[in-house]
């Protein structure tokens, strides 16, 4: 580990005050290209040890090693791993290895983090950072807001919103009479949808985000697969178009609430909302989230939920927190 001064606290998490972090980027697609561009402007605080991609990048030169083997990248001795991989076994193994080796993790990979709650728990027990602000809301600070609310003594009653920018973007195009495949291709070209967009379309991406929200709000979460989710494929594109003509807009709405006996209810539904409903007014890749606390406090967050700049911005905020030794 390079030059890390660790300050022990009276809880398992440890606040770090590093001078310079040695960083490995896992993946360099939409998200991590933006992260890399920003980190290259911070040579006094960040050293890029390696970047790992699936395919070779023979044209890449300079001091950074461009690798295709994740283990080779770990052998460069990073302090921090930034995970911009898709949901895949390689990502799960990489995060496992990072936690095992006591390497800080910052990830945008909501599917893996939701499926493997042990990763965060083990990292915390070891005193290493495991942050994933970008995994929910893209650039919208959903998890950060929940963290602050619970830290200030609020109890979360419910969270409801449009959490998947890709499906919202696709629904917007279907409303205009554009075909499903063309709408997906446009979402991919814009950097919102991954190569395999099925998790977005089937509501699993929103379900994984709900699981992470529940973990932040209540310290426990339902299994993503157990969350009922409507698929966009269950409705005809013409239905979306027809609804719009009748003053209704289909939205993929993710909902989480806790009953008085503490049971969590989470679901992802496709709902036709009146066009003046706040969630109906969420456009393109935007996300909008309403958090209601038992005290009556209500907070509405709104902003870009996908795409390079907002998502990389959230990853960078986690990096700055780590560099400053601030709270997760
Ligand atoms: N895009 C968004 O707006 C957004 C928003 C929030 C969260 N996220 C999450 O952020 C993560 C990254 O998303 P993205 O949109 O940046 O994905 P992306 O553009 O598809 O990039 C994925 C990167 O991972 C690399 N990769 C894939 N499998 C690999 C393997 N087995 N070994 C090594 N490298 C591998 C790819 O390599 P090649 O370049 O060689 O193909 C590529 O560089 C995902 O988990 C996603 O859910 C994305």
XYZ file of C-alpha atoms and ligand atoms in Angstrom:
376
model
C 0.000 0.000 0.000
C 1.349 3.425 -0.911
C 1.751 5.957 1.854
C -1.535 5.499 3.689
C -1.867 6.827 7.202
C -4.813 5.069 8.834
C -6.577 6.598 11.818
C -8.352 4.069 14.017
C -11.847 4.965 15.199
C -13.950 3.241 17.856
C -15.894 1.391 15.133
C -14.681 -1.100 12.562
C -14.591 1.425 9.700
C -11.340 3.308 9.452
C -10.920 6.860 8.188
C -8.111 7.087 5.686
C -5.918 10.120 5.065
C -3.935 9.078 2.019
C -1.401 11.304 0.312
C -1.593 9.586 -3.064
C -3.677 6.607 -4.126
C -2.488 3.897 -6.473
C -5.545 3.057 -8.543
C -6.680 0.208 -10.807
C -9.649 0.814 -13.098
C -11.675 -2.285 -13.928
C -13.333 -1.613 -17.281
C -12.985 1.494 -19.370
C -16.340 1.957 -21.055
C -18.876 4.747 -20.627
C -18.344 5.291 -16.892
C -14.656 4.654 -16.371
C -13.556 6.584 -19.473
C -14.996 9.660 -17.765
C -13.381 8.669 -14.460
C -9.986 8.086 -16.118
C -10.068 11.456 -17.892
C -10.638 13.206 -14.551
C -8.074 11.153 -12.597
C -5.382 11.899 -15.158
C -5.745 15.546 -14.137
C -4.948 14.681 -10.484
C -1.351 13.312 -10.663
C -0.498 14.702 -7.230
C -3.223 12.580 -5.570
C -3.749 9.672 -7.969
C -1.407 7.250 -9.697
C -3.127 5.085 -12.328
C -1.456 1.693 -11.875
C -3.481 -0.209 -14.494
C -6.644 -0.178 -16.574
C -8.294 -3.505 -17.389
C -10.524 -4.068 -20.405
C -11.844 -7.208 -22.043
C -10.250 -6.501 -25.399
C -6.650 -5.413 -25.867
C -5.986 -1.719 -26.477
C -2.738 -1.908 -28.456
C -2.809 1.806 -29.255
C -2.633 2.825 -25.582
C 0.761 4.075 -24.474
C 2.161 6.092 -21.593
C 2.848 5.145 -17.978
C -0.457 3.339 -17.376
C -0.500 -0.426 -17.979
C -3.451 -1.473 -20.150
C -4.215 -5.071 -19.257
C -6.808 -7.733 -19.974
C -6.130 -9.912 -16.918
C -7.679 -8.664 -13.691
C -5.211 -10.621 -11.509
C -2.263 -8.980 -13.293
C -3.826 -5.630 -12.431
C -4.156 -6.590 -8.752
C -0.490 -7.578 -8.801
C 0.411 -3.917 -9.424
C -0.453 -3.369 -5.726
C -3.358 -0.902 -5.867
C -4.786 0.954 -2.855
C -8.087 1.431 -4.681
C -10.019 -0.497 -7.312
C -12.654 1.379 -9.322
C -15.170 -1.075 -10.737
C -16.774 -0.039 -14.030
C -17.449 -3.602 -15.177
C -20.839 -4.960 -16.209
C -22.628 -7.539 -14.073
C -20.460 -10.612 -14.755
C -18.611 -13.336 -12.837
C -15.308 -11.515 -13.456
C -16.636 -8.446 -11.635
C -17.824 -10.502 -8.689
C -14.466 -12.287 -8.424
C -12.576 -9.003 -8.714
C -14.517 -7.347 -5.887
C -14.084 -10.472 -3.775
C -10.337 -10.350 -4.324
C -10.145 -6.624 -3.610
C -11.968 -7.045 -0.292
C -9.876 -10.087 0.610
C -6.665 -8.131 -0.028
C -7.826 -5.066 1.914
C -8.032 -2.826 -1.162
C -10.540 0.037 -1.152
C -13.422 -0.412 -3.616
C -15.499 2.193 -5.439
C -18.060 0.631 -7.743
C -20.909 1.566 -10.067
C -21.900 -2.093 -10.364
C -25.259 -2.210 -8.596
C -26.091 -5.777 -9.643
C -23.012 -7.315 -8.032
C -23.151 -5.123 -4.913
C -26.838 -5.939 -4.388
C -26.306 -9.672 -4.905
C -23.270 -9.816 -2.621
C -24.002 -7.843 0.572
C -21.132 -9.741 2.227
C -18.616 -7.709 0.194
C -19.551 -4.440 1.881
C -19.808 -6.085 5.299
C -16.361 -7.701 4.959
C -14.786 -4.468 3.699
C -16.233 -2.567 6.667
C -14.981 -5.199 9.086
C -11.503 -4.795 7.577
C -11.622 -1.005 7.766
C -11.468 -0.504 4.003
C -13.785 1.712 1.989
C -16.578 0.140 -0.071
C -18.481 2.971 -1.741
C -21.015 2.873 -4.547
C -22.738 6.252 -4.872
C -22.885 5.875 -8.670
C -24.750 2.578 -8.434
C -28.073 4.299 -7.686
C -29.302 7.473 -9.353
C -26.276 8.072 -11.617
C -25.568 11.682 -10.701
C -28.514 11.964 -8.283
C -27.333 11.569 -4.664
C -29.930 9.010 -3.548
C -27.758 6.823 -1.305
C -25.851 9.821 0.068
C -29.140 11.498 1.064
C -30.425 8.334 2.757
C -27.126 8.027 4.605
C -27.385 11.574 5.915
C -31.042 11.221 6.855
C -30.494 8.046 8.850
C -27.315 9.452 10.424
C -29.335 12.460 11.597
C -31.869 10.168 13.294
C -34.611 10.119 10.649
C -36.482 6.868 10.002
C -37.284 6.255 6.354
C -40.920 5.422 5.692
C -40.852 5.025 1.917
C -38.826 5.641 -1.213
C -40.479 5.877 -4.605
C -39.180 6.917 -7.978
C -37.962 6.433 -11.505
C -34.564 4.806 -10.994
C -33.704 3.436 -14.417
C -32.672 6.033 -16.978
C -32.542 3.539 -19.845
C -36.143 2.363 -19.527
C -37.336 5.949 -19.113
C -35.412 6.977 -22.225
C -36.851 4.009 -24.151
C -40.422 4.743 -22.976
C -39.986 8.336 -24.177
C -39.068 7.090 -27.659
C -41.894 4.508 -27.741
C -44.297 7.364 -26.979
C -43.101 9.026 -30.169
C -43.895 5.896 -32.188
C -40.277 4.714 -32.473
C -39.867 0.916 -32.499
C -38.520 -0.992 -29.496
C -35.237 -2.177 -31.081
C -34.508 1.283 -32.445
C -35.202 2.836 -29.038
C -32.807 0.403 -27.330
C -30.119 1.100 -29.943
C -30.528 4.846 -29.329
C -30.156 4.305 -25.551
C -26.976 2.298 -26.166
C -25.567 4.903 -28.555
C -26.176 7.583 -25.924
C -24.233 5.558 -23.304
C -27.255 4.854 -21.055
C -27.866 1.195 -21.866
C -25.277 -1.554 -21.585
C -24.482 -4.011 -24.382
C -27.007 -6.363 -22.754
C -29.934 -4.095 -21.805
C -32.160 -6.876 -20.417
C -31.679 -5.877 -16.758
C -32.930 -2.361 -17.552
C -35.865 -3.555 -19.610
C -36.948 -6.328 -17.230
C -36.862 -4.072 -14.174
C -33.983 -5.993 -12.562
C -31.700 -2.963 -12.607
C -34.315 -0.926 -10.717
C -34.854 -3.872 -8.349
C -31.110 -4.038 -7.566
C -31.169 -0.299 -6.878
C -34.133 -0.769 -4.531
C -32.139 -3.431 -2.676
C -29.243 -0.973 -2.229
C -31.658 1.734 -1.104
C -33.148 -0.669 1.457
C -29.675 -1.558 2.708
C -28.820 2.115 3.205
C -32.189 2.985 4.728
C -32.775 -0.064 6.942
C -29.497 -1.982 7.097
C -31.193 -4.953 5.475
C -32.465 -5.661 1.976
C -34.601 -8.102 0.032
C -32.878 -10.297 -2.521
C -33.050 -8.551 -5.920
C -34.536 -11.626 -7.586
C -37.384 -11.726 -5.048
C -38.541 -8.193 -5.914
C -41.525 -8.373 -8.296
C -40.735 -6.420 -11.454
C -42.748 -5.632 -14.580
C -40.877 -5.912 -17.869
C -41.165 -3.309 -20.610
C -41.660 -6.263 -22.934
C -45.013 -6.939 -21.253
C -46.571 -3.926 -22.951
C -47.024 -3.254 -26.632
C -45.164 -0.188 -27.961
C -48.504 0.963 -29.406
C -49.967 0.928 -25.888
C -47.345 3.459 -24.752
C -48.063 5.651 -27.763
C -51.822 5.369 -27.266
C -51.580 6.236 -23.567
C -49.655 9.409 -24.424
C -52.436 10.469 -26.793
C -54.847 10.071 -23.872
C -52.846 12.202 -21.438
C -51.097 9.284 -19.719
C -47.388 8.415 -19.621
C -45.990 4.978 -18.835
C -43.200 5.054 -16.282
C -41.164 2.303 -14.641
C -41.732 3.132 -10.966
C -39.651 1.544 -8.186
C -41.239 1.516 -4.739
C -39.981 0.586 -1.282
C -41.805 0.919 2.013
C -41.663 -0.536 5.484
C -44.759 -1.600 7.367
C -45.276 -0.984 11.098
C -44.119 -4.512 11.893
C -40.862 -3.850 10.009
C -41.612 -5.886 6.868
C -40.167 -4.413 3.666
C -42.278 -4.173 0.552
C -40.364 -3.560 -2.692
C -41.613 -3.695 -6.264
C -40.965 -2.302 -9.734
C -44.104 -1.510 -11.705
C -44.940 -0.121 -15.102
C -47.652 2.432 -14.458
C -49.545 4.783 -16.740
C -49.526 8.067 -14.802
C -51.434 11.285 -15.537
C -49.041 13.512 -17.482
C -48.995 16.170 -14.741
C -47.825 13.625 -12.120
C -44.262 14.485 -10.951
C -42.944 11.067 -12.021
C -44.624 11.382 -15.431
C -42.602 14.553 -15.992
C -39.280 12.704 -15.681
C -37.762 12.920 -19.160
C -35.191 10.838 -21.058
C -32.426 9.433 -18.823
C -33.511 11.468 -15.799
C -34.190 9.900 -12.417
C -36.535 11.267 -9.775
C -36.841 9.940 -6.238
C -39.142 10.870 -3.373
C -37.981 9.949 0.138
C -40.563 10.176 2.926
C -39.468 10.022 6.562
C -41.620 9.011 9.525
C -41.134 12.535 10.929
C -43.091 13.844 7.914
C -39.984 15.189 6.206
C -40.239 14.680 2.446
C -37.307 15.062 0.047
C -37.491 14.945 -3.742
C -34.317 14.404 -5.751
C -34.191 14.868 -9.499
C -31.424 14.785 -12.098
C -29.468 12.820 -14.685
C -29.654 9.142 -13.774
C -27.340 7.702 -16.408
C -24.628 8.664 -18.853
C -20.938 9.335 -18.589
C -20.730 12.756 -16.947
C -23.217 12.254 -14.076
C -22.142 8.698 -13.301
C -18.407 9.410 -13.455
C -19.124 12.479 -11.304
C -20.578 10.255 -8.562
C -17.576 7.912 -8.714
C -15.274 10.925 -8.429
C -17.225 12.185 -5.408
C -16.550 8.828 -3.696
C -12.853 9.128 -4.600
C -12.688 12.638 -3.144
C -14.363 11.393 0.048
C -11.755 8.674 0.333
C -8.910 11.120 -0.311
C -10.237 13.515 2.299
C -10.893 10.730 4.811
C -14.557 11.767 4.884
C -17.656 9.740 5.654
C -18.926 7.129 3.236
N -23.610 3.787 -18.213
C -24.283 4.343 -17.216
O -24.945 5.369 -17.378
C -24.242 3.724 -15.835
C -24.873 4.406 -14.768
C -24.791 3.873 -13.477
C -24.127 2.679 -13.272
N -23.569 2.019 -14.328
C -22.870 0.756 -14.070
O -21.481 0.953 -14.287
C -20.891 -0.238 -14.798
C -20.177 0.102 -16.108
O -21.130 0.589 -17.035
P -20.665 1.162 -18.463
O -21.885 1.753 -19.060
O -19.441 1.999 -18.328
O -20.313 -0.202 -19.221
P -19.612 -0.373 -20.635
O -19.572 0.906 -21.384
O -20.231 -1.557 -21.284
O -18.086 -0.742 -20.252
C -17.756 -1.945 -19.609
C -16.237 -2.083 -19.563
O -15.940 -3.305 -18.902
C -14.998 -4.045 -19.689
N -15.199 -5.468 -19.434
C -16.333 -6.195 -19.599
N -16.150 -7.476 -19.207
C -14.856 -7.553 -18.801
C -14.037 -8.604 -18.299
N -14.514 -9.832 -18.130
N -12.747 -8.327 -17.979
C -12.240 -7.081 -18.157
N -12.970 -6.034 -18.628
C -14.253 -6.275 -18.941
C -15.286 -3.654 -21.118
O -14.141 -3.931 -21.898
P -14.080 -3.553 -23.473
O -13.941 -2.057 -23.513
O -12.865 -4.252 -23.965
O -15.368 -4.048 -24.058
C -15.587 -2.165 -20.950
O -14.391 -1.416 -20.948
C -22.027 -1.259 -14.945
O -22.036 -2.117 -13.845
C -23.280 -0.378 -14.968
O -24.417 -1.046 -14.470
C -23.585 2.529 -15.596
